[in-house]
Short mmCIF file of C-alpha atoms in Angstrom, two decimals:
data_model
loop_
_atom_site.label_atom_id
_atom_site.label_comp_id
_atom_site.label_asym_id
_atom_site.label_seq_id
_atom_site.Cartn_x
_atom_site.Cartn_y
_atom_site.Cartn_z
CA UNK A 971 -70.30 128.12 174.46
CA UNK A 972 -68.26 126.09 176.08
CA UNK A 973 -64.09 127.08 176.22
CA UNK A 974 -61.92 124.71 176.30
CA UNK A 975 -57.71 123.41 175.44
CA UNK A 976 -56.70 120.30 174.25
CA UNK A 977 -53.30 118.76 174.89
CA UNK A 978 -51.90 116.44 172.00
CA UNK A 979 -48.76 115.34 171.43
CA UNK A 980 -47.37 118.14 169.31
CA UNK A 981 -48.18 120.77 171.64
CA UNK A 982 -50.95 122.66 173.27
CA UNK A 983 -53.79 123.07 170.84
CA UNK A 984 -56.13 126.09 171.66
CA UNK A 985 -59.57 125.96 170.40
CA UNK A 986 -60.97 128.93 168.46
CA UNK A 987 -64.15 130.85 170.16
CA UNK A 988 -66.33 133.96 169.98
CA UNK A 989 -68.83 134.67 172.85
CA UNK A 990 -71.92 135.07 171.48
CA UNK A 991 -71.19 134.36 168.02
CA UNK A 992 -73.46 131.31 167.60
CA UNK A 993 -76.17 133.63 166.50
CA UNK A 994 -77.06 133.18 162.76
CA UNK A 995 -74.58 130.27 162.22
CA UNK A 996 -73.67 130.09 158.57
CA UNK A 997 -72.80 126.41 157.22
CA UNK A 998 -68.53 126.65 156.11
CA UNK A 999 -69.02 126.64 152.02
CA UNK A 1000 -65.92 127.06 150.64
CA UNK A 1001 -61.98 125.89 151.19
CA UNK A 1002 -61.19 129.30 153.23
CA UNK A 1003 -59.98 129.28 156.54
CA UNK A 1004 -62.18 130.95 158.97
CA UNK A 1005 -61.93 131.77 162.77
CA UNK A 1006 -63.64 130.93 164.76
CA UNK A 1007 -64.84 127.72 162.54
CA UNK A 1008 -68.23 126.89 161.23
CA UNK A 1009 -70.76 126.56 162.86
CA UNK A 1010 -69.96 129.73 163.70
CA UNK A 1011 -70.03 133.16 162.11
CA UNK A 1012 -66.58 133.87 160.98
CA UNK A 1013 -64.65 136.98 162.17
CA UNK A 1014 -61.23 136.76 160.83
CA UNK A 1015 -60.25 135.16 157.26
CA UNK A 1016 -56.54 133.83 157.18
CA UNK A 1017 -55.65 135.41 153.79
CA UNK A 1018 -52.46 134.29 153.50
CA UNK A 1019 -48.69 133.91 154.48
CA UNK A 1020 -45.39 134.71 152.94
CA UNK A 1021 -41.61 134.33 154.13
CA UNK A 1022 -39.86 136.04 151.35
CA UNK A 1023 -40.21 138.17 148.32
CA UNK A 1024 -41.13 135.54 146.19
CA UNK A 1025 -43.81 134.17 148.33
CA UNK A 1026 -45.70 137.68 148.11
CA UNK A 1027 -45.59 136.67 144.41
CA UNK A 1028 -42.55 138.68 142.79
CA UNK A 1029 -41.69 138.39 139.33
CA UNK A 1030 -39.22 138.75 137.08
CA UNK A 1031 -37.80 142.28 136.47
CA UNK A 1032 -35.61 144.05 133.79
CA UNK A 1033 -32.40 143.29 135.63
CA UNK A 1034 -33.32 139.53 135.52
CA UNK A 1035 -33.60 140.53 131.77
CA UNK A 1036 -30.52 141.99 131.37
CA UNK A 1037 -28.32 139.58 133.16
CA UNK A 1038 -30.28 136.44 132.29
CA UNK A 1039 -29.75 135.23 135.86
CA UNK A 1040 -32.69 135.43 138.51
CA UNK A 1041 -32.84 137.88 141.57
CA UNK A 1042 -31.92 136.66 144.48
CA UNK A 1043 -34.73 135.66 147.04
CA UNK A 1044 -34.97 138.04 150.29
CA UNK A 1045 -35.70 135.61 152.85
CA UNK A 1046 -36.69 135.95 156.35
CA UNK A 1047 -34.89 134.48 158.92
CA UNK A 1048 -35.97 135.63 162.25
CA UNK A 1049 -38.80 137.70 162.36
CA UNK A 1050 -40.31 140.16 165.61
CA UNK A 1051 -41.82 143.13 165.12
CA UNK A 1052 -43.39 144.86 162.21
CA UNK A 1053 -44.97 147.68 161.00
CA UNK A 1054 -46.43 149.11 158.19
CA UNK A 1055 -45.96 152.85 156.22
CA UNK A 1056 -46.40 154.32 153.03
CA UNK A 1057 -47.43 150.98 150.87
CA UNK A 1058 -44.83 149.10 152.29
CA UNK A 1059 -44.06 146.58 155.41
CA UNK A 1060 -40.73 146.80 157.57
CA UNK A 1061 -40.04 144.17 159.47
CA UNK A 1062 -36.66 143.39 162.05
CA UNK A 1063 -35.01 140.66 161.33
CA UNK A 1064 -32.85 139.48 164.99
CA UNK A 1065 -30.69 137.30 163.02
CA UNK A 1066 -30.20 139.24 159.58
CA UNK A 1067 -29.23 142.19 161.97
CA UNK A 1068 -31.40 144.18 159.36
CA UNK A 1069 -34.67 145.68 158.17
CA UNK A 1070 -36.26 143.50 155.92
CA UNK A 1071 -38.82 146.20 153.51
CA UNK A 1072 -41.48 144.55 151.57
CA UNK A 1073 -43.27 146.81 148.94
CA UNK A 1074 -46.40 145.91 148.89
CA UNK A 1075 -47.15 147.02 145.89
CA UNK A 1076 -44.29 145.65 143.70
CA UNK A 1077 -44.01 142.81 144.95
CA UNK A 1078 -40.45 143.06 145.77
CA UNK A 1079 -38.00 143.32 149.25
CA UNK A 1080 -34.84 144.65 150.14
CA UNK A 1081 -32.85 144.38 153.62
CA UNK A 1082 -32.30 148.24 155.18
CA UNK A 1083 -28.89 147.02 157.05
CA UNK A 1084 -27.09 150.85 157.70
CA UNK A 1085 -23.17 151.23 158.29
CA UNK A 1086 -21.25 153.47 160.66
CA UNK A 1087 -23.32 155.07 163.15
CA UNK A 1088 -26.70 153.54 162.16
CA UNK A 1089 -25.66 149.95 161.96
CA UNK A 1090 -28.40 147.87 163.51
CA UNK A 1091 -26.53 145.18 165.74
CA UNK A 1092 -30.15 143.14 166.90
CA UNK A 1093 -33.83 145.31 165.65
CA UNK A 1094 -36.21 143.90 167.26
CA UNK A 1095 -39.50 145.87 167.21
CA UNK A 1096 -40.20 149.27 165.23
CA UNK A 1097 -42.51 152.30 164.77
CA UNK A 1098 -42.96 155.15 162.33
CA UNK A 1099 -43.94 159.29 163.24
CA UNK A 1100 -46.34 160.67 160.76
CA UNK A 1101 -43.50 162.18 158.77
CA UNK A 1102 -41.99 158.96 158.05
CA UNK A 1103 -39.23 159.19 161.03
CA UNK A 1104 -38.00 155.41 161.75
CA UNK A 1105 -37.85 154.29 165.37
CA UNK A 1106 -36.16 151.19 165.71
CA UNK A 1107 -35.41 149.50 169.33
CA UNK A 1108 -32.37 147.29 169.18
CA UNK A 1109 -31.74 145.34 171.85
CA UNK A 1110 -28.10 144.56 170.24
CA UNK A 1111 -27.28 148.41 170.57
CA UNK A 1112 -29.57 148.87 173.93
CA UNK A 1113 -30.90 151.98 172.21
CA UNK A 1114 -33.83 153.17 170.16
CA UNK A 1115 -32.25 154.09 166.81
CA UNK A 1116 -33.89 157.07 165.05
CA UNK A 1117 -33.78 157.01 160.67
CA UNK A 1118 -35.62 159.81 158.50
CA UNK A 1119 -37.98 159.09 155.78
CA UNK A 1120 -35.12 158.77 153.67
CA UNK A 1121 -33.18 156.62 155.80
CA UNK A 1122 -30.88 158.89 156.97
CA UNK A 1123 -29.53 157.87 160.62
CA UNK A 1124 -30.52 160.96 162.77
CA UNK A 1125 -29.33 159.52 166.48
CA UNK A 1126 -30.16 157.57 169.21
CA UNK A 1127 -31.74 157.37 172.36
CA UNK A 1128 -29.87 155.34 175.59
CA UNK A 1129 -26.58 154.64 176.37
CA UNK A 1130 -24.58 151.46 176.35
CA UNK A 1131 -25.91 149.11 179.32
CA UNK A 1132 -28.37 151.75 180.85
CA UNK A 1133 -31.38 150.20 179.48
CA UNK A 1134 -32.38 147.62 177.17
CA UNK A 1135 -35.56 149.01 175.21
CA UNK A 1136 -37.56 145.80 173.39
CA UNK A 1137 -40.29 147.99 172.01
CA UNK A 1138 -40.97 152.02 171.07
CA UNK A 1139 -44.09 153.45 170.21
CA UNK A 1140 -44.73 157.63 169.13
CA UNK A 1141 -47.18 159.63 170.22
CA UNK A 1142 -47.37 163.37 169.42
CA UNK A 1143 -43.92 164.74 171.04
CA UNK A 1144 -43.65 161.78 172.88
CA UNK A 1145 -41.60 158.61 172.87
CA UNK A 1146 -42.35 155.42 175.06
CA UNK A 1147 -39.40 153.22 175.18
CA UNK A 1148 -40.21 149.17 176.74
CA UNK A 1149 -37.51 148.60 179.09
CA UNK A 1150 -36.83 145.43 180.12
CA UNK A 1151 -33.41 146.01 182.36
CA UNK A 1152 -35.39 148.84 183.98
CA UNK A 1153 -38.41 146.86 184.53
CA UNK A 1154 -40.69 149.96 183.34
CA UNK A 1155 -41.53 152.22 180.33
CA UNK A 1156 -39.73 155.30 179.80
CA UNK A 1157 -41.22 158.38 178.54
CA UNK A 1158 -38.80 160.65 176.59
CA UNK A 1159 -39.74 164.18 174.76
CA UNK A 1160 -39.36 163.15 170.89
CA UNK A 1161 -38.34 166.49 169.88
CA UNK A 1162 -35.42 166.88 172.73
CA UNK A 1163 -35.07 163.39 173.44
CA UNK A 1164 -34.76 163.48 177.18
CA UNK A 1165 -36.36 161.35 179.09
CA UNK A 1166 -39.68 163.14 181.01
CA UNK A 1167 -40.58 159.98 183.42
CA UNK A 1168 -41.04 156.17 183.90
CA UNK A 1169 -43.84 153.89 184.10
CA UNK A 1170 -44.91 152.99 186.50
CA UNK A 1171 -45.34 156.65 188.27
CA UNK A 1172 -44.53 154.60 191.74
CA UNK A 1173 -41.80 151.78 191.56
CA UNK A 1174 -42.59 150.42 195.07
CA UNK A 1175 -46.35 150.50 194.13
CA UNK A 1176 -47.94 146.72 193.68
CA UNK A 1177 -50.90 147.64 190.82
CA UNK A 1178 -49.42 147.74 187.78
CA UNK A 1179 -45.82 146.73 188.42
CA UNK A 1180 -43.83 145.53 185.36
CA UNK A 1181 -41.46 142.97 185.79
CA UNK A 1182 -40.45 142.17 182.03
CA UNK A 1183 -41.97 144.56 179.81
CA UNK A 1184 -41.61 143.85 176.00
CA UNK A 1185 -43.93 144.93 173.58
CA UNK A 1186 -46.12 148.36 173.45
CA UNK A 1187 -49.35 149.17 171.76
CA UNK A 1188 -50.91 153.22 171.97
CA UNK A 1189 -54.60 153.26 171.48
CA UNK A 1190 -57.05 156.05 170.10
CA UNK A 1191 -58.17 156.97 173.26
CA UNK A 1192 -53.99 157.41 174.05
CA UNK A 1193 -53.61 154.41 176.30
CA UNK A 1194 -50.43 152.57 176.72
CA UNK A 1195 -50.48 148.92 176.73
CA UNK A 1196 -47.62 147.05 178.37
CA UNK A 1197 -47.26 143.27 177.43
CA UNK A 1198 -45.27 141.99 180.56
CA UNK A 1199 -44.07 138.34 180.05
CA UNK A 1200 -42.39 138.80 183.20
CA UNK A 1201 -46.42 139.30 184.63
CA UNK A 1202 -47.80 137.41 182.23
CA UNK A 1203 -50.43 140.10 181.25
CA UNK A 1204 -50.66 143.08 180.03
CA UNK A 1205 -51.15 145.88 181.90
CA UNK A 1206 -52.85 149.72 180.33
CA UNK A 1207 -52.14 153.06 181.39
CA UNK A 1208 -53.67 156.45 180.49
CA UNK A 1209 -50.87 159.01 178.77
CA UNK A 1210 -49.26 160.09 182.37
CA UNK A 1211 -48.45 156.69 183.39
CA UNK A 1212 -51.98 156.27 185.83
CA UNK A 1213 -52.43 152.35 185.99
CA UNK A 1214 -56.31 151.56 184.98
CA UNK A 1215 -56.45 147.50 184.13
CA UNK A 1216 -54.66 144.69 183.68
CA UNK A 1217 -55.34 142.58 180.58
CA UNK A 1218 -55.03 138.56 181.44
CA UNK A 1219 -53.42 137.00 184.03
CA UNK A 1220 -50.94 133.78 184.45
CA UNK A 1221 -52.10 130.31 182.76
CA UNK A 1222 -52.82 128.47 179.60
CA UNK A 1223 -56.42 128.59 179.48
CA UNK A 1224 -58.70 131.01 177.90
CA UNK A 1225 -58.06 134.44 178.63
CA UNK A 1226 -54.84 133.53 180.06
CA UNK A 1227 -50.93 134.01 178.96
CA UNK A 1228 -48.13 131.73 179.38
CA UNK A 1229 -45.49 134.08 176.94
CA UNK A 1230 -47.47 137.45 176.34
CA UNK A 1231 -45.80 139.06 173.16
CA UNK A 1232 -46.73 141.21 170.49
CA UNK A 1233 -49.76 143.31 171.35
CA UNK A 1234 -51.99 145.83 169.12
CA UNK A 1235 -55.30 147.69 169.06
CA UNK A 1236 -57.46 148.17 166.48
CA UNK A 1237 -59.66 151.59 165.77
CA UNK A 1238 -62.91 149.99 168.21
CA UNK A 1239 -60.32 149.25 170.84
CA UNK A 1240 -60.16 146.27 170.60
CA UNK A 1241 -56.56 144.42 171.68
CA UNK A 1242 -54.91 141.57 169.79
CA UNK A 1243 -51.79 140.02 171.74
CA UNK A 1244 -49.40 137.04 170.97
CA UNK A 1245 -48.57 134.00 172.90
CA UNK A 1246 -45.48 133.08 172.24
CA UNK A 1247 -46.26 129.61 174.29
CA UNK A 1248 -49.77 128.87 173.25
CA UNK A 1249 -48.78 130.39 169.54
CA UNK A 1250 -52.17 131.89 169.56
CA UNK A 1251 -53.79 135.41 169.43
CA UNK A 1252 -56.07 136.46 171.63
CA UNK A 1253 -58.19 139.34 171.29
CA UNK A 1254 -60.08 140.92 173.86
CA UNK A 1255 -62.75 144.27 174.62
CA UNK A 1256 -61.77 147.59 175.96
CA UNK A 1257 -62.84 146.19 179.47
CA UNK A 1258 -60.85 143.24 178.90
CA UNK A 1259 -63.14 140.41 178.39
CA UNK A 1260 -61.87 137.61 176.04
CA UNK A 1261 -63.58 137.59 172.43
CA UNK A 1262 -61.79 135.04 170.77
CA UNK A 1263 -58.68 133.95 169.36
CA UNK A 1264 -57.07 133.03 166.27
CA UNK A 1265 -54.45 130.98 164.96
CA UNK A 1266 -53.10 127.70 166.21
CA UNK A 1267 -49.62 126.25 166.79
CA UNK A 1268 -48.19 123.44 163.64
CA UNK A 1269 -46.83 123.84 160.18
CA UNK A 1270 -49.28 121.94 158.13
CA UNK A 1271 -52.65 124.00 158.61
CA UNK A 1272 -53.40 127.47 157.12
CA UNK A 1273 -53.31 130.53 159.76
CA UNK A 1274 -50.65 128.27 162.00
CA UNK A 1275 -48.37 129.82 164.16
CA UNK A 1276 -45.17 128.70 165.14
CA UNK A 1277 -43.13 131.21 168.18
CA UNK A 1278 -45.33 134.15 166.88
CA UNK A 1279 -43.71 137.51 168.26
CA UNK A 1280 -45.40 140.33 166.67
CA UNK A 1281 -48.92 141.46 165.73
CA UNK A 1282 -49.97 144.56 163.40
CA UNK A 1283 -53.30 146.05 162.74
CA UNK A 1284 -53.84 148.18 159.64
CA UNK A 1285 -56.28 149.84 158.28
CA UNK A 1286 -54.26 151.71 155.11
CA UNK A 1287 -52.71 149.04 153.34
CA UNK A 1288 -56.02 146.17 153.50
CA UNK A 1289 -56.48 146.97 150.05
CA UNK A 1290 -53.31 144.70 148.63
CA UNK A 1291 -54.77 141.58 149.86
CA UNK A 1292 -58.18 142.03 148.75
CA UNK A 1293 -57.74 139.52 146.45
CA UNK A 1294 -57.67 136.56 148.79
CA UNK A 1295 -61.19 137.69 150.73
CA UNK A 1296 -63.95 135.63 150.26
CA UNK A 1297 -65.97 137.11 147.68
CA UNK A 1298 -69.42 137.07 149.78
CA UNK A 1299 -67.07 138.75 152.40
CA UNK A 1300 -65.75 142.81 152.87
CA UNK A 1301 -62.42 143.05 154.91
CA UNK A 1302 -62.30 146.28 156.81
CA UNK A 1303 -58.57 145.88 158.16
CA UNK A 1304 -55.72 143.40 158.20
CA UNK A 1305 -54.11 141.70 160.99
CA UNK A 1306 -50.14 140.34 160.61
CA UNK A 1307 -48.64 138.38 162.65
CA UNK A 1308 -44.78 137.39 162.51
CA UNK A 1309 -43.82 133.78 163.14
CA UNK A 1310 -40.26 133.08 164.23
CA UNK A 1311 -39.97 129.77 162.77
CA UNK A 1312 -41.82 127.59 160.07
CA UNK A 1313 -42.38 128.33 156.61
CA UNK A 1314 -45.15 130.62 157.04
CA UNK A 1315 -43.05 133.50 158.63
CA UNK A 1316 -45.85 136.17 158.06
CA UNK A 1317 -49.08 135.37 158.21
CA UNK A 1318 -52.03 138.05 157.30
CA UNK A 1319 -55.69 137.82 158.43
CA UNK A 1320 -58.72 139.50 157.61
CA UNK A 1321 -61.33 141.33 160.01
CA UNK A 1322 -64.56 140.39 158.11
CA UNK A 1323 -68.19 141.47 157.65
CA UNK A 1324 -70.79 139.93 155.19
CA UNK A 1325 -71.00 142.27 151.59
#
C-alpha cells in the first residue's frame, strides 16, 4: 500500500493506513467513521467526542429541580493529560489550574481545584497507584503532587526550580518523573520518595539521550517509554534505565514526528503516540514498525484533532461507550485522546474486531 501526506491549505493532512490490512476488504456500509477507511478493514471506530459535561449527555438533576435554574456546564478549556480510575476520567486542565473529573457513569463533572498546600498552580499530565493514590505533575509547581483516594493532599515530590516534571507514571514502589529542565527521567522510591537514579544511566552517552522529555508510558513487559519532542522520537528503556530502541525519528512523513506528545501502550504492546504538529496518532509494534494512524487535523470531520496532547488506553471503562459501536462490531478497549483546541476537546475511539 502505498503511504503517503498531502499538503492543503489548512494544514498537513495525513492519510490513514494499515500494512497489510487490504486483506478481506469490506465495502464502508454505514455513516460511522472508520480508520483506516474503506476499502479497508477497519481497526479503530471514532465513537465519539465531548468537551463538557453536557456533551457526555448530562441531564437534569434534583438540584435543577429544586432551584428551577439549570447546572452550570463544566467546560474544558485546555486539556493535556488524562487518565482513567474507578468509573471515572480525570483530566488536567493548564488553564482552569484544576482537575476536571468526569463520572462516567452519571454523566456528570466537577473541577478537583485543592487550596493551601495542594493547590494545583498548572496539572499537566496524571497517574493513579492501585489504591487510588493521585499523582499529578504540575509544571506550575515544578513538582509531582501526591492526593489519596479521597483527595486528601499527602505531599510532594521536587523542589522549587530543581526540576520541571511534565509527566509521572507508577510502577510497584517506583515513581518515574519526565523531566524536562533535567533533560532525563528520574526514578524516585514511591514509598520514601527519594530519588534512586536518572535516565539515562550515562548522561554523556549518545544512544538514548533525551533532550526534551515530556510524556511517559510503562508497558506490561515494564518498559519505559520516553516521548522526547526535543528528539523527536521516542525512546524505550527496560525498568533500570538500559536503552533498547528508539521509536520514530525526525520528519513529517509516515513513521515520523514533528511534535511527539502523548504516548500509551496497550495490553499486546502496542504504542499509540500524539503529534502535536501532524495532529495525528500513530501507532506502532513492539519492534517499532508503523501500523497505522488515526485521526486527522480540522474541526468539521468526526475523529479530528486539533493540538492533540494526550492519549489513554483502557481496557476497564470500554463498557460506557458501547453504545456508539457498530453493531456488527465488538470493541475490546478504548482509546482517548485530548485536543487542546476545537470543539471536540476529547475524542474516544474504539479498537474493533468483527462480532
Amino acid at each position: 500500500m502505498k503511504l503517503r501526506f498531502d499538503l492543503t491549505f489548512g494544514g498537513l493532512l495525513l492519510a490513514v493506513w494499515l500494512c497489510g490490512c487490504a486483506t478481506n476488504p469490506k465495502p464502508k456500509t454505514s455513516n460511522y467513521t472508520y480508520f483506516p477507511p474503506a476499502p479497508n478493514e477497519p481497526r479503530l471506530q471514532f465513537l465519539t467526542s465531548f468537551s463538557s459535561d453536557i456533551d457526555l449527555g448530562r441531564k437534569s438533576g434534583f438540584a435543577d429541580f429544586v432551584t428551577g435554574k439549570p447546572e452550570a456546564e463544566k467546560p474544558l478549556i485546555k486539556p493535556y493529560g488524562l487518565a482513567l480510575f474507578g468509573g471515572k476520567l480525570y483530566i488536567c486542565d493548564t488553564v482552569a489550574n484544576a482537575i476536571e473529573i468526569f463520572d462516567l457513569a452519571k454523566k456528570r463533572a466537577e473541577y478537583f481545584a485543592p487550596r493551601g498546600e495542594g493547590k494545583l498552580l498548572m496539572p499537566i499530565n496524571l497517574a493513579f497507584d492501585s489504591d487510588g493514590t493521585m499523582y499529578v505533575a504540575d509544571t506550575g509547581r515544578n513538582q509531582v503532587v501526591i492526593f489519596g483516594a479521597d483527595g486528601a493532599y499527602l505531599g510532594a515530590i521536587g523542589l522549587k526550580d530543581e526540576m520541571r516534571p511534565c509527566d509521572v507514571a507508577v510502577a510497584g514502589d517506583r515513581l518515574y518523573l519526565a523531566d524536562l529542565k533535567g533533560h532525563c527521567v528520574r526514578v524516585f522510591s514511591k514509598s520514601e520518595r527519594k530519588e534512586l537514579f536518572s535516565i539515562p544511566r550515562d548522561p554523556k552517552a549518545t544512544e538514548g539521550k533525551l533532550f526534551s522529555p515530556t510524556n511517559l508510558a510503562l508497558d506490561a513487559n515494564g518498559r519505559l517509554l520516553v516521548s522526547d519532542i526535543g528528539a523527536s522520537a521516542v525512546q524505550v528503556y527496560d525498568a533500570e534505565g538500559k536503552f533498547l530502541q528508539t521509536i520514530g525519528k525526525q520528519g513529517v512523513g509516515p513513521g515520523m514526528f514533528a511534535r511527539p506528545k502523548g504516548v500509551a501502550v496497550d495490553r499486546v504492546g502496542l504504542t499509540y503516540v500524539v503529534d502535536a504538529a501532524t495532529q495525528v496518532v500513530q501507532l506502532f509494534d513492539p519492534a517499532g514498525k508503523l501500523l497505522m494512524a488515526f485521526g486527522q487535523p480540522g474541526t468539521s470531520t468526526k475523529g479530528e484533532l486539533v493540538l492533540p496532547a494526550g492519549v489513554e488506553v483502557d481496557y476497564d471503562h470500554a463498557r460506557y461507550f458501547q453504545q456508539y459501536v457498530a453493531p456488527d462490531r465488538q470493541c475490546d478497549y478504548v482509546v482517548l485522546v485530548t485536543s487542546q483546541f476545537g470543539s471536540r476537546k476529547v475524542n474516544v475511539y474504539g479498537f474493533l474486531r468483527p462480532k
